[in-house]
JSON list of C-alpha atoms in Angstrom, two decimals:
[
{"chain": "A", "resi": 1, "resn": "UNK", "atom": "CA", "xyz": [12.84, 16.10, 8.84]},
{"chain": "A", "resi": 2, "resn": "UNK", "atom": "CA", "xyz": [11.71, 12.33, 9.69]},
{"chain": "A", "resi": 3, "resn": "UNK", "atom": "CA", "xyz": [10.12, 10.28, 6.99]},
{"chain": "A", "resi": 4, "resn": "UNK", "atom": "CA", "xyz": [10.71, 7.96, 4.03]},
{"chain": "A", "resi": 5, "resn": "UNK", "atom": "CA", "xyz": [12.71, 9.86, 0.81]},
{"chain": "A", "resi": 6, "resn": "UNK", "atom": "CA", "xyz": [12.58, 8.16, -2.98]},
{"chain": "A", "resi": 7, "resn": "UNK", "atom": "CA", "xyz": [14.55, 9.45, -5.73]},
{"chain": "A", "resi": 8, "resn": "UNK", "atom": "CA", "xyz": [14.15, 10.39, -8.02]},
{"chain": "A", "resi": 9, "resn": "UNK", "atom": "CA", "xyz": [10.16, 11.08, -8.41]},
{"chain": "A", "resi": 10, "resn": "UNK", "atom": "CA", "xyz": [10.71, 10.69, -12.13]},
{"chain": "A", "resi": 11, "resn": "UNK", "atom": "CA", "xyz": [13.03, 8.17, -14.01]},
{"chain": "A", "resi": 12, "resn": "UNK", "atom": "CA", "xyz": [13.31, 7.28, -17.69]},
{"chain": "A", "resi": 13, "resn": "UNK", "atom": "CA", "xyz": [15.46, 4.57, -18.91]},
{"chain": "A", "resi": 14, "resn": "UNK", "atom": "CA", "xyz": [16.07, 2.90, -22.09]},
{"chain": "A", "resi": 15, "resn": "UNK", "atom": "CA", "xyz": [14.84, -0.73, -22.65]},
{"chain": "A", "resi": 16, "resn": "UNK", "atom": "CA", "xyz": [17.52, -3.50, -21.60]},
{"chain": "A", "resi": 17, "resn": "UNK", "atom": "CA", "xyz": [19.07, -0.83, -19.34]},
{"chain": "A", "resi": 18, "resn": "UNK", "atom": "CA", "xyz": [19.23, -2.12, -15.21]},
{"chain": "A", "resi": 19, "resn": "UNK", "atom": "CA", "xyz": [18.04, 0.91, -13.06]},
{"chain": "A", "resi": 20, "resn": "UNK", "atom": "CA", "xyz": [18.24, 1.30, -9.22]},
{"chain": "A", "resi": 21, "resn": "UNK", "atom": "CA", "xyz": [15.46, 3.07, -7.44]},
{"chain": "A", "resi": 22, "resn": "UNK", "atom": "CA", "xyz": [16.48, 4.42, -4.02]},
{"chain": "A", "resi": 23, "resn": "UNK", "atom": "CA", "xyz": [14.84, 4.19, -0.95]},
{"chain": "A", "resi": 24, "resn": "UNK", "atom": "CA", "xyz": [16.05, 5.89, 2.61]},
{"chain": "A", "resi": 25, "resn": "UNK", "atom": "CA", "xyz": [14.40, 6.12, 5.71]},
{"chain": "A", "resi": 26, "resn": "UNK", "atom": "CA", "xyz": [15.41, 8.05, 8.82]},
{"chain": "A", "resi": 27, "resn": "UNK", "atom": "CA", "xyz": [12.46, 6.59, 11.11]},
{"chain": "A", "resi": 28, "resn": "UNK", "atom": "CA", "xyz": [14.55, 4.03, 12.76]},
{"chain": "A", "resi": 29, "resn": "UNK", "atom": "CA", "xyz": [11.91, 1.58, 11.10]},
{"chain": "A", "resi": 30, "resn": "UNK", "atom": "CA", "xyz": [13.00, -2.62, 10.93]},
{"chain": "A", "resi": 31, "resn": "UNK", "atom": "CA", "xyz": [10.98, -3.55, 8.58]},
{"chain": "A", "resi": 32, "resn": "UNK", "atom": "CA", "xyz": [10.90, -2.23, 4.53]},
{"chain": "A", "resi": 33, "resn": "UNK", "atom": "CA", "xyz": [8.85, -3.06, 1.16]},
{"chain": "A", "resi": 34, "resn": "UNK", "atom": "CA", "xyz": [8.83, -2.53, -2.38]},
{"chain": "A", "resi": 35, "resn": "UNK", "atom": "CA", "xyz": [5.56, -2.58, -4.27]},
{"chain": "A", "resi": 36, "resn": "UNK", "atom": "CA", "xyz": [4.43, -1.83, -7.60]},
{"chain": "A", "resi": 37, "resn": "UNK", "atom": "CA", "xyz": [1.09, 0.53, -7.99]},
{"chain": "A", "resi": 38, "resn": "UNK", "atom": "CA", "xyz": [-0.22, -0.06, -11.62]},
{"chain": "A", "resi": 39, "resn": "UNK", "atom": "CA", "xyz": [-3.39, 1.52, -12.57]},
{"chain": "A", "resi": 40, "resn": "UNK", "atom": "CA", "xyz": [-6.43, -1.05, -11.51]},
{"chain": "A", "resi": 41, "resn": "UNK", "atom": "CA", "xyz": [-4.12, -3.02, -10.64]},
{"chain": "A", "resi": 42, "resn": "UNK", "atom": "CA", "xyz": [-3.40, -1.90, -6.68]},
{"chain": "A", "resi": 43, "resn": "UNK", "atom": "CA", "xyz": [-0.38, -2.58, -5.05]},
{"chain": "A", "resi": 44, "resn": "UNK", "atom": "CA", "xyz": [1.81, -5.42, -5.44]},
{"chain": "A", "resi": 45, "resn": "UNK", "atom": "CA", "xyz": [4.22, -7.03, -3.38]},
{"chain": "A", "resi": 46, "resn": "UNK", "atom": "CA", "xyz": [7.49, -7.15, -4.50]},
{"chain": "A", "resi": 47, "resn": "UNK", "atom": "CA", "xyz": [10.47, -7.95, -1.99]},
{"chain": "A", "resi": 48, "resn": "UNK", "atom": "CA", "xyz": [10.40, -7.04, 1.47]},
{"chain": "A", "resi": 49, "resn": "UNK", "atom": "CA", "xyz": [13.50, -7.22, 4.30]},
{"chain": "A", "resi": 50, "resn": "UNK", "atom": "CA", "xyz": [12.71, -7.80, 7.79]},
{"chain": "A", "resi": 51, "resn": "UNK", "atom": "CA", "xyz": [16.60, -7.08, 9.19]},
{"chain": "A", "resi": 52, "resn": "UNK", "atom": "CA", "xyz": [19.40, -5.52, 7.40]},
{"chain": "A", "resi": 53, "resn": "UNK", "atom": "CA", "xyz": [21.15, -8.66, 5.71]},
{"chain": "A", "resi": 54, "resn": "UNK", "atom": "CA", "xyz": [18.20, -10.34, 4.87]},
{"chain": "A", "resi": 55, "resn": "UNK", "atom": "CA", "xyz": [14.84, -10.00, 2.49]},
{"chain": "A", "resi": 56, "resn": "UNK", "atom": "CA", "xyz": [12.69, -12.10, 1.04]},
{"chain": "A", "resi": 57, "resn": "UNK", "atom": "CA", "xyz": [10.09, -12.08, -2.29]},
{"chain": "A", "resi": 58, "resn": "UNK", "atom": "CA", "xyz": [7.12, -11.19, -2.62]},
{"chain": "A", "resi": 59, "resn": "UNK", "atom": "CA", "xyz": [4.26, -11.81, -4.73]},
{"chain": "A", "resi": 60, "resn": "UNK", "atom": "CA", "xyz": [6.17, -10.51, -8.19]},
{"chain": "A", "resi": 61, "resn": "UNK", "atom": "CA", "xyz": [9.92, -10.43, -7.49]},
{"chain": "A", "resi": 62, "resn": "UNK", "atom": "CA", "xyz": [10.72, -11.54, -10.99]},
{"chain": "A", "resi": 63, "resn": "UNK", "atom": "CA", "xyz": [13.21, -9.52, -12.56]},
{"chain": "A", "resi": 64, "resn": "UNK", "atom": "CA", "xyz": [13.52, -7.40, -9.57]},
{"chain": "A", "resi": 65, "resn": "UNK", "atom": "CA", "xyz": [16.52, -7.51, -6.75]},
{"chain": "A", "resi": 66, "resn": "UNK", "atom": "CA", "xyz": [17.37, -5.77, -3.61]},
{"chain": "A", "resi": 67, "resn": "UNK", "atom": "CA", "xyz": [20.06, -5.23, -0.88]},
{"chain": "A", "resi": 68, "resn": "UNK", "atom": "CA", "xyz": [19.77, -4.33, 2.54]},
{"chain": "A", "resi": 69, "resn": "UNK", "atom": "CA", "xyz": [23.08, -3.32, 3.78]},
{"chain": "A", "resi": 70, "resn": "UNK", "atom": "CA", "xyz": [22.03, -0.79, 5.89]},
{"chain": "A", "resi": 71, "resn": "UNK", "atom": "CA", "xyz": [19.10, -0.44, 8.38]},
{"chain": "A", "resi": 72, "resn": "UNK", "atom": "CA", "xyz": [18.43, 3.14, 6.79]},
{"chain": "A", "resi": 73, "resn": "UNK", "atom": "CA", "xyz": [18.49, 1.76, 2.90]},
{"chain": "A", "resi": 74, "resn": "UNK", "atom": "CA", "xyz": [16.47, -0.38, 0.87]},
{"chain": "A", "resi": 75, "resn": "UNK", "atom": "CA", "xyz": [17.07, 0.00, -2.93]},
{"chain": "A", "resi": 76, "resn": "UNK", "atom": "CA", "xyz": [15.35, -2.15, -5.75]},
{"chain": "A", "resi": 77, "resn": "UNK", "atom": "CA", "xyz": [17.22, -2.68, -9.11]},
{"chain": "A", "resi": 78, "resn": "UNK", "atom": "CA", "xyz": [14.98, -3.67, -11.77]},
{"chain": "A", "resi": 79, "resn": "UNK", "atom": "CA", "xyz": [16.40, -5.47, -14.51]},
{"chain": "A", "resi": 80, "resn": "UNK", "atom": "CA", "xyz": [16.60, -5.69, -18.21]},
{"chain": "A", "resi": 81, "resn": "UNK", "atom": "CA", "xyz": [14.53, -9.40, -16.95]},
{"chain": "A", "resi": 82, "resn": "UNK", "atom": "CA", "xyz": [11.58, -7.34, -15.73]},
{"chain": "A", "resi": 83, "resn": "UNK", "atom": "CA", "xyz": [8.96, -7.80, -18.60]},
{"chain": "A", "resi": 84, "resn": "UNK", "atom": "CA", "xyz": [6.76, -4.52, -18.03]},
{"chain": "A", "resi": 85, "resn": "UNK", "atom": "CA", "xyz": [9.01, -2.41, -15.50]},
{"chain": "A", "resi": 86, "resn": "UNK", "atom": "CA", "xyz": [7.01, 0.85, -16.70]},
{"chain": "A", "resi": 87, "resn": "UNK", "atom": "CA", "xyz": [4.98, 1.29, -13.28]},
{"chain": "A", "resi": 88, "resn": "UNK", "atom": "CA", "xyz": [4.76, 3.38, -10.19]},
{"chain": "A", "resi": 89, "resn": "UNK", "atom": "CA", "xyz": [7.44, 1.87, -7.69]},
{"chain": "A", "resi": 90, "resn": "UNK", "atom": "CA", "xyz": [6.35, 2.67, -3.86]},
{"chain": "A", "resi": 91, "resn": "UNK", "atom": "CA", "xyz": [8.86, 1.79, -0.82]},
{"chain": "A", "resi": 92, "resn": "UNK", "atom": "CA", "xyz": [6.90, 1.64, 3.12]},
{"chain": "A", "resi": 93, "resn": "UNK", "atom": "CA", "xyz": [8.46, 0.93, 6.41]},
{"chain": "A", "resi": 94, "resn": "UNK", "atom": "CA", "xyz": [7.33, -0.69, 9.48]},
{"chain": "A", "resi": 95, "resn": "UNK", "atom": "CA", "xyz": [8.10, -0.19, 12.88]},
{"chain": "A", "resi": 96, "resn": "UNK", "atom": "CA", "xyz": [9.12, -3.57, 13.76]},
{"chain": "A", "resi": 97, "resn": "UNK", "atom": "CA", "xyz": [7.21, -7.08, 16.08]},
{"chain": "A", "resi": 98, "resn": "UNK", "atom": "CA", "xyz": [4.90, -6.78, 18.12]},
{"chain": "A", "resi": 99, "resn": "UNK", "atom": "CA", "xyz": [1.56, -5.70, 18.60]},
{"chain": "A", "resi": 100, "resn": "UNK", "atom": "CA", "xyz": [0.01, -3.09, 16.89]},
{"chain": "A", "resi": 101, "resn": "UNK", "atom": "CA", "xyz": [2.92, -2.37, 15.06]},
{"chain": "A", "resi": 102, "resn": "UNK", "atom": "CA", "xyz": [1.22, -3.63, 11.46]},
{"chain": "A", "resi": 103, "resn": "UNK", "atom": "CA", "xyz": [1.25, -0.34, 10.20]},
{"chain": "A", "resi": 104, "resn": "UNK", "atom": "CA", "xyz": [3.29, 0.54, 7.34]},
{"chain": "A", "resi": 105, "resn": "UNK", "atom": "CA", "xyz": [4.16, 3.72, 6.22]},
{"chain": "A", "resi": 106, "resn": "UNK", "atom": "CA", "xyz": [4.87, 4.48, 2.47]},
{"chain": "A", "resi": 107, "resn": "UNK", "atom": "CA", "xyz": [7.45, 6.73, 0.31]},
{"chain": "A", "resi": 108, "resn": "UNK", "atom": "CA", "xyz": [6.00, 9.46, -2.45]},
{"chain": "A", "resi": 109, "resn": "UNK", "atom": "CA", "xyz": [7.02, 6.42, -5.03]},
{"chain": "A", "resi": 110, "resn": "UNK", "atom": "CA", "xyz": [9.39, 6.77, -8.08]},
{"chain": "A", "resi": 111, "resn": "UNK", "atom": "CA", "xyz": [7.28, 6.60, -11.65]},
{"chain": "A", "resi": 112, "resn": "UNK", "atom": "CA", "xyz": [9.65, 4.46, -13.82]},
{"chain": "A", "resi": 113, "resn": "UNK", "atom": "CA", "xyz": [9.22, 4.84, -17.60]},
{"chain": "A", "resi": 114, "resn": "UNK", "atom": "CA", "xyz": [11.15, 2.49, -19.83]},
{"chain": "A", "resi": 115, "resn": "UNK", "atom": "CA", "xyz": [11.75, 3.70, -23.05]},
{"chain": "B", "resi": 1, "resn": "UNK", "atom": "CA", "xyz": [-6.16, -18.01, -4.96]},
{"chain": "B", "resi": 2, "resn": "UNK", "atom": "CA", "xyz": [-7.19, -15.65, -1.74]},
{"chain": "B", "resi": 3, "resn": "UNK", "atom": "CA", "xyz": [-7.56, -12.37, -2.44]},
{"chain": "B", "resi": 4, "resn": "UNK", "atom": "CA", "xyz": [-9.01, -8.96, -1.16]},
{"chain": "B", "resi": 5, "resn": "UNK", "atom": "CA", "xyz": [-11.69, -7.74, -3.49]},
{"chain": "B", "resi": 6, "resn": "UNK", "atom": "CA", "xyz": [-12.84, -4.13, -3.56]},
{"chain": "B", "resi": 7, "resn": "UNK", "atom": "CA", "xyz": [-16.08, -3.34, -5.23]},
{"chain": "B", "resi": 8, "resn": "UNK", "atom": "CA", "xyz": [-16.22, -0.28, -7.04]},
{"chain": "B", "resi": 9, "resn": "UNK", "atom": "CA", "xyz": [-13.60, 0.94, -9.43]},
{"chain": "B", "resi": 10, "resn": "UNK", "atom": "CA", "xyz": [-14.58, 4.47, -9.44]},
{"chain": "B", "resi": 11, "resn": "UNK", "atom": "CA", "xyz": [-17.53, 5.76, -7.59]},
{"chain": "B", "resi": 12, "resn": "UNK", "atom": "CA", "xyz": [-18.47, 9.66, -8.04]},
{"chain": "B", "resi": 13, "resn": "UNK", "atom": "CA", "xyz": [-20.89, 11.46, -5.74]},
{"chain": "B", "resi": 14, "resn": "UNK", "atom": "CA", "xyz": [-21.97, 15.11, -5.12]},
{"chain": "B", "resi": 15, "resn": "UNK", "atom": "CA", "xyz": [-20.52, 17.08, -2.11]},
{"chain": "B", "resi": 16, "resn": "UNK", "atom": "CA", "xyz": [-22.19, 16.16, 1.23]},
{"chain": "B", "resi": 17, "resn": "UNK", "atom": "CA", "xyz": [-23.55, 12.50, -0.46]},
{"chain": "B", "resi": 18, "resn": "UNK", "atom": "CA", "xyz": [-23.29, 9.63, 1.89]},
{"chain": "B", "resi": 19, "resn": "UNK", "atom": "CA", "xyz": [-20.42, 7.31, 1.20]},
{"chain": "B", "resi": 20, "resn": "UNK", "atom": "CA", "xyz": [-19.78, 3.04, 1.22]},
{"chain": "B", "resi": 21, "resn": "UNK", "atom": "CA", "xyz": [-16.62, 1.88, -0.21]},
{"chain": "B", "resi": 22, "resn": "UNK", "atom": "CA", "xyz": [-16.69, -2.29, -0.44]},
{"chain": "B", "resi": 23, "resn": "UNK", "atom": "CA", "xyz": [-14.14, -4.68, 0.59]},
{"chain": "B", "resi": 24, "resn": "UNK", "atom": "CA", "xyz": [-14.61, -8.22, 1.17]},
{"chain": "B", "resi": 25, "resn": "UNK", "atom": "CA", "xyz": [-11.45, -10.49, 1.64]},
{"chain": "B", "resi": 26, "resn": "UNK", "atom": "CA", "xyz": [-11.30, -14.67, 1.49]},
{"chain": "B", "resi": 27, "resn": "UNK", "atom": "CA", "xyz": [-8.79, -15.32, 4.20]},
{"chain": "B", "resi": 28, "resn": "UNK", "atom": "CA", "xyz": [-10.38, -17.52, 6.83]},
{"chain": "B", "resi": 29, "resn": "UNK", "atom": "CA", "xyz": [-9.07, -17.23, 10.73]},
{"chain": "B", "resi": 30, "resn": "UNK", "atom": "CA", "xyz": [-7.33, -13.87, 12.31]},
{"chain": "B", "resi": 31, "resn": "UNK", "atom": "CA", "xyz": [-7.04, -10.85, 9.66]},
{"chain": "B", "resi": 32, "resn": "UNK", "atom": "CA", "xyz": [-6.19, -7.41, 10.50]},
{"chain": "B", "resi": 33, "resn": "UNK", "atom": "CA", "xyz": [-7.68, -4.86, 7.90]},
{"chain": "B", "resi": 34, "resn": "UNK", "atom": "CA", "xyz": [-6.74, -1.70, 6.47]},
{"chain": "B", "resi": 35, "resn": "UNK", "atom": "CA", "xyz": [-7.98, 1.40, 4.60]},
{"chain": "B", "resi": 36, "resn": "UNK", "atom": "CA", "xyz": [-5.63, 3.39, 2.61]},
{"chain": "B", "resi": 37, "resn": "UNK", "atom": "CA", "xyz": [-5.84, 6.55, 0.86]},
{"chain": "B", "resi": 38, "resn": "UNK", "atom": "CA", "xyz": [-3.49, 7.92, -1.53]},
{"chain": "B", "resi": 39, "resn": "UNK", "atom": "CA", "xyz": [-4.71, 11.84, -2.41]},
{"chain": "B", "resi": 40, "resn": "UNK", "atom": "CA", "xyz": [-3.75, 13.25, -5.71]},
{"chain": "B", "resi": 41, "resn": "UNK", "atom": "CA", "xyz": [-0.02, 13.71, -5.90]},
{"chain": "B", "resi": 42, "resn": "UNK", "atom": "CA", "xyz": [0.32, 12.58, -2.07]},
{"chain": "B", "resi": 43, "resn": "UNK", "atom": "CA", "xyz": [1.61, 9.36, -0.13]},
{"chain": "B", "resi": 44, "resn": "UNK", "atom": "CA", "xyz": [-0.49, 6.37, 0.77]},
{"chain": "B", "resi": 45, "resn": "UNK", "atom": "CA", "xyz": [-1.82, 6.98, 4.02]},
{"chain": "B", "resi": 46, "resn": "UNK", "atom": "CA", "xyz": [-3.22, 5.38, 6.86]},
{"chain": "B", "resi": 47, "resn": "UNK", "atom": "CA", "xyz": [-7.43, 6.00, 7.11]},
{"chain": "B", "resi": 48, "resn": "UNK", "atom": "CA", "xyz": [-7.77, 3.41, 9.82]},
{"chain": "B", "resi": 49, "resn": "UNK", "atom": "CA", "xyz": [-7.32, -0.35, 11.05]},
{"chain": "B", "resi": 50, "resn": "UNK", "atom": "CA", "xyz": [-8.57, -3.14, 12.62]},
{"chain": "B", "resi": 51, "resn": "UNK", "atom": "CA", "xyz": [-6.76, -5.49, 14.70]},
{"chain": "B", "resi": 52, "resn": "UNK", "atom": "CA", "xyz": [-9.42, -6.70, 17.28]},
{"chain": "B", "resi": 53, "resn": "UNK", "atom": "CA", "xyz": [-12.11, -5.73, 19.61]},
{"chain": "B", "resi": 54, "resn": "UNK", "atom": "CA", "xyz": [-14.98, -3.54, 18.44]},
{"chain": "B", "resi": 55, "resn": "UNK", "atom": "CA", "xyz": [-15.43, -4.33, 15.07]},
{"chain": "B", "resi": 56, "resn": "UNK", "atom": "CA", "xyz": [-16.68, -0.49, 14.11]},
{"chain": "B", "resi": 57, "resn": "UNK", "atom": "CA", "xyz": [-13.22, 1.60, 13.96]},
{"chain": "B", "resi": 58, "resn": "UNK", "atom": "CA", "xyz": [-13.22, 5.15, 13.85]},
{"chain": "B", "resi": 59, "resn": "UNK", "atom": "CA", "xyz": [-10.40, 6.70, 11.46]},
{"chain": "B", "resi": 60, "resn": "UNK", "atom": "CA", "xyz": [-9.37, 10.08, 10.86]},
{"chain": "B", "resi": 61, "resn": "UNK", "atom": "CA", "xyz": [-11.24, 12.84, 8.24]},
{"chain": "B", "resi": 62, "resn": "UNK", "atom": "CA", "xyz": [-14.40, 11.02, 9.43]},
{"chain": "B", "resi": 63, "resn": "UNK", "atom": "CA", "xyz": [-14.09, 7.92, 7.77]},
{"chain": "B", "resi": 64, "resn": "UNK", "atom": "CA", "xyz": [-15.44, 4.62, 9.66]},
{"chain": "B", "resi": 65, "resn": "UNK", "atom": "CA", "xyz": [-15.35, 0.91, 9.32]},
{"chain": "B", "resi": 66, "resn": "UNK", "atom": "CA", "xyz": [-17.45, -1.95, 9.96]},
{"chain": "B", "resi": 67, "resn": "UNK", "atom": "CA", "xyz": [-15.37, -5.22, 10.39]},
{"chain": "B", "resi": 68, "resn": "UNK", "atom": "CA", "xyz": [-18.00, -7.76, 9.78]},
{"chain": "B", "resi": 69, "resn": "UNK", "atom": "CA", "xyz": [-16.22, -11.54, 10.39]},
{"chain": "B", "resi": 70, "resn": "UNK", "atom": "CA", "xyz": [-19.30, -13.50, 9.12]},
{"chain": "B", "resi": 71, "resn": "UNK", "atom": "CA", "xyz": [-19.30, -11.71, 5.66]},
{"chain": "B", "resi": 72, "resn": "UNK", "atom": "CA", "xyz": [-15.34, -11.36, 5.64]},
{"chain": "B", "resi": 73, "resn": "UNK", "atom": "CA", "xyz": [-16.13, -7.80, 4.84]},
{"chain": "B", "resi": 74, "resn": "UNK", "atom": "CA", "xyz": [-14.34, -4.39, 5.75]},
{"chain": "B", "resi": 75, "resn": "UNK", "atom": "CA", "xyz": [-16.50, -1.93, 4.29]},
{"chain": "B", "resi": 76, "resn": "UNK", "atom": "CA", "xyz": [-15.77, 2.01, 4.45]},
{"chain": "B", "resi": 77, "resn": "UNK", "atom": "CA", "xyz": [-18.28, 4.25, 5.32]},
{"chain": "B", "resi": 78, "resn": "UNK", "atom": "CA", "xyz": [-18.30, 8.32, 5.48]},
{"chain": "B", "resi": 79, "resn": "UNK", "atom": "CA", "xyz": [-21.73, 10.22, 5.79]},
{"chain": "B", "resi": 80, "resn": "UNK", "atom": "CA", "xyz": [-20.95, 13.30, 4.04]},
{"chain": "B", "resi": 81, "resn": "UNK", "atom": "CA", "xyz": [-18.01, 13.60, 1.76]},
{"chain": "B", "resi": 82, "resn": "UNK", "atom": "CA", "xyz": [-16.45, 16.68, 0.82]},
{"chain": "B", "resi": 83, "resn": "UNK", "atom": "CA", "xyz": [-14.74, 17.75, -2.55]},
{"chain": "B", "resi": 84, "resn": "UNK", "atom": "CA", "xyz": [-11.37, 17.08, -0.65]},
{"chain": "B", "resi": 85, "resn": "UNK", "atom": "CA", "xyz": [-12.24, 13.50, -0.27]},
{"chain": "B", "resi": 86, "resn": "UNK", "atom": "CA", "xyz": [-11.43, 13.28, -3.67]},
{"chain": "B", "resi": 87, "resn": "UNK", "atom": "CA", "xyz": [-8.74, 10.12, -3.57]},
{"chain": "B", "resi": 88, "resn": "UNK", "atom": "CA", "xyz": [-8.09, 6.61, -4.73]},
{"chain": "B", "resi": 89, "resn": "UNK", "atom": "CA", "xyz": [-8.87, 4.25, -1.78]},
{"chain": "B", "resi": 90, "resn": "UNK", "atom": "CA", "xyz": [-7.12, 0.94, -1.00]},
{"chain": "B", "resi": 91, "resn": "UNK", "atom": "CA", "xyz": [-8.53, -1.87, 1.17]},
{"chain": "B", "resi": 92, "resn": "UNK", "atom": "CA", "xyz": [-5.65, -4.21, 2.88]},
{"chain": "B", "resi": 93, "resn": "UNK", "atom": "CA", "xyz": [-5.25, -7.27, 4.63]},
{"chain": "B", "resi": 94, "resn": "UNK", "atom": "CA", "xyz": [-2.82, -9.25, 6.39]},
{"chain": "B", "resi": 95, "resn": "UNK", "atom": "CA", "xyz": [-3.54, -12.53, 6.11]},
{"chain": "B", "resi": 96, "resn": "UNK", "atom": "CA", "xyz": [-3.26, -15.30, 9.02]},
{"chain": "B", "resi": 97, "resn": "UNK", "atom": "CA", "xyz": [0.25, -16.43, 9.48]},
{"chain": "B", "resi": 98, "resn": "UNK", "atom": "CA", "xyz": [1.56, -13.58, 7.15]},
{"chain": "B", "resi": 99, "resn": "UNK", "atom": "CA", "xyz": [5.24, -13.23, 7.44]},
{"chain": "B", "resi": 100, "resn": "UNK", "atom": "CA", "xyz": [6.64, -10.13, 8.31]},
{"chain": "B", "resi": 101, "resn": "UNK", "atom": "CA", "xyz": [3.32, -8.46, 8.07]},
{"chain": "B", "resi": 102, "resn": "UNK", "atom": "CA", "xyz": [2.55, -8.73, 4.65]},
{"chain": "B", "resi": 103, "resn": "UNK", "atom": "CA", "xyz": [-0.06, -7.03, 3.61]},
{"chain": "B", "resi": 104, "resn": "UNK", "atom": "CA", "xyz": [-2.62, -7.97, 0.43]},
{"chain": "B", "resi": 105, "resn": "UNK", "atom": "CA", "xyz": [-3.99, -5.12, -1.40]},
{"chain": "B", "resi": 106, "resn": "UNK", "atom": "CA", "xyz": [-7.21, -4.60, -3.22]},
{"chain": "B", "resi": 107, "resn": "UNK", "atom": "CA", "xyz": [-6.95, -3.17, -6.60]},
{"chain": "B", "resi": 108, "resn": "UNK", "atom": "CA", "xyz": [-8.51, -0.10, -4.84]},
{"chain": "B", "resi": 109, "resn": "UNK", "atom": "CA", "xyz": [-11.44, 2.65, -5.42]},
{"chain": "B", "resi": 110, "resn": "UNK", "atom": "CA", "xyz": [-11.46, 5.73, -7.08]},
{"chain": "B", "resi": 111, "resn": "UNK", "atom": "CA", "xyz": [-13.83, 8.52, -5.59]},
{"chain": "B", "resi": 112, "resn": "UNK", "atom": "CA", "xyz": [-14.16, 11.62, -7.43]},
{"chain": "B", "resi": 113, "resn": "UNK", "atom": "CA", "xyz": [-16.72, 14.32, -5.44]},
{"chain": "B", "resi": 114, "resn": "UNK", "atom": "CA", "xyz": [-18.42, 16.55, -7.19]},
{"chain": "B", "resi": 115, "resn": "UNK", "atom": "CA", "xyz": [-18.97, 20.33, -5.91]}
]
C-alpha cells in the first residue's frame, strides 16, 4: 500500500520532554516537509529536505530539528525549546524537479498535545 | 511581508447554493497556485492547480478556478455544493524563485453545507 504513514495519530507528552514525530514514505518521493496546521492559523512551514543528507528551515523552525538519513524517512523532533508545540504536525512529499512536479502530497498528521 | 490571504473564515451555505471561496496573494512575477482541501478526519488533498496557460482550471468534485494575474487573485468557484463538500479549504502559492517548491499557505476557509 503506497502513500505517506505518520505515527502515531495521537501523542501526549509532558512539558520539557523532546518528542520525535515519524514520518515514512514509500512513494519514491525526493522531496519532504514538515508543517504545523493550527486552527486559523493554516499551515506553516517548518523544515523541508530536498535530498537525503540535507534540509533546510522554514518559516518557524525554532525549536524544531530534523534528519534525513534515509530517502524513505523524515522525522521532526520538537524540543523542550519549542514555545507552543501543542499543534497538528503534517509531513507531504514531492515528486522531485522539474515541471509540473509542484505538487505535494501530505500525511494524515500527528496531533501533539503537551501536557 | 508577502502573504496569501484567503477571505472568508467560515462560510455556510444550503445544499445546491452556488459557491466563491477568495484568495488573493502579493507575490509579484511567476506564481503557481493551489487549492487544498482537507475533509473531516481526512488528508490534505489536491482540488486543483495552476501553473500556466488558461487561467480557468478545472479540478476534481467540480470545483474550478479563475487565475486572474491583474488582481493577483485565485478564487474558487463551485455552482452547486453538496453536504459532502463540507471541508476546510486552503489556498497556496509558490512564490517566484521559491526554493525547493515552497509553498505559502492561506490561513484557509471553512465551509459547512447545510442539508
Amino acid at each position: 500500500d503506497g502513500g505517506i504513514t505518520q505515527s502515531p495519530k495521537y501523542l501526549f507528552r509532558k512539558e520539557g520532554q523532546n518528542v520525535t514525530l515519524s514520518c515514512e514514505q514509500n512513494l519514491n518521493h525526493d522531496a519532504m516537509y514538515w508543517y504545523r496546521q493550527d486552527p486559523g492559523q493554516g499551515l506553516r512551514l517548518i523544515y523541508y529536505s530536498q535530498i537525503v543528507n540535507d534540509f533546510q528551515k522554514g518559516d518557524i523552525a525554532e525549536g524544531y530539528s530534523v534528519s534525513r538519513e534515509k530517502k524513505e524517512s523524515f522525522p521532526l523532533t520538537v524540543t523542550s525549546a519549542q514555545k507552543n508545540p501543542t499543534a497538528f504536525y503534517l509531513c507531504a512529499t514531492r515528486i522531485g524537479r522539474g515541471q509540473g512536479t509542484d505538487t505535494q502530497y501530505f500525511g494524515p498528521g500527528t496531533r501533539l498535545t503537551v501536557l | 511581508a508577502q502573504s496569501v490571504s484567503q477571505h472568508n473564515h467560515h462560510v455556510i451555505l444550503s445544499e445546491a447554493a452556488s459557491l466563491e471561496l477568495g484568495c488573493n496573494y502579493s507575490y509579484g512575477g511567476t506564481v503557481n497556485l493551489f487549492w487544498y482541501v482537507q475533509y473531516p478526519g481526512q488528508h490534505l488533498q489536491l482540488l486543483l492547480k495552476y501553473f500556466s496557460g488558461d487561467p480557468l482550471v478545472k479540478g476534481i468534485k467540480g470545483f474550478e478556478a479563475e487565475f486572474i494575474k491583474s488582481k493577483f487573485s485565485f478564487n474558487l468557484r463551485k455552482p452547486s455544493v453538496q453536504w459532502s463538500d463540507t471541508a476546510e479549504y486552503f489556498c497556496a502559492v509558490r512564490p517566484p524563485g521559491a526554493g525547493s517548491y515552497q509553498l505559502t499557505f492561506g490561513k484557509g476557509t471553512k465551509l459547512s453545507v447545510i442539508p
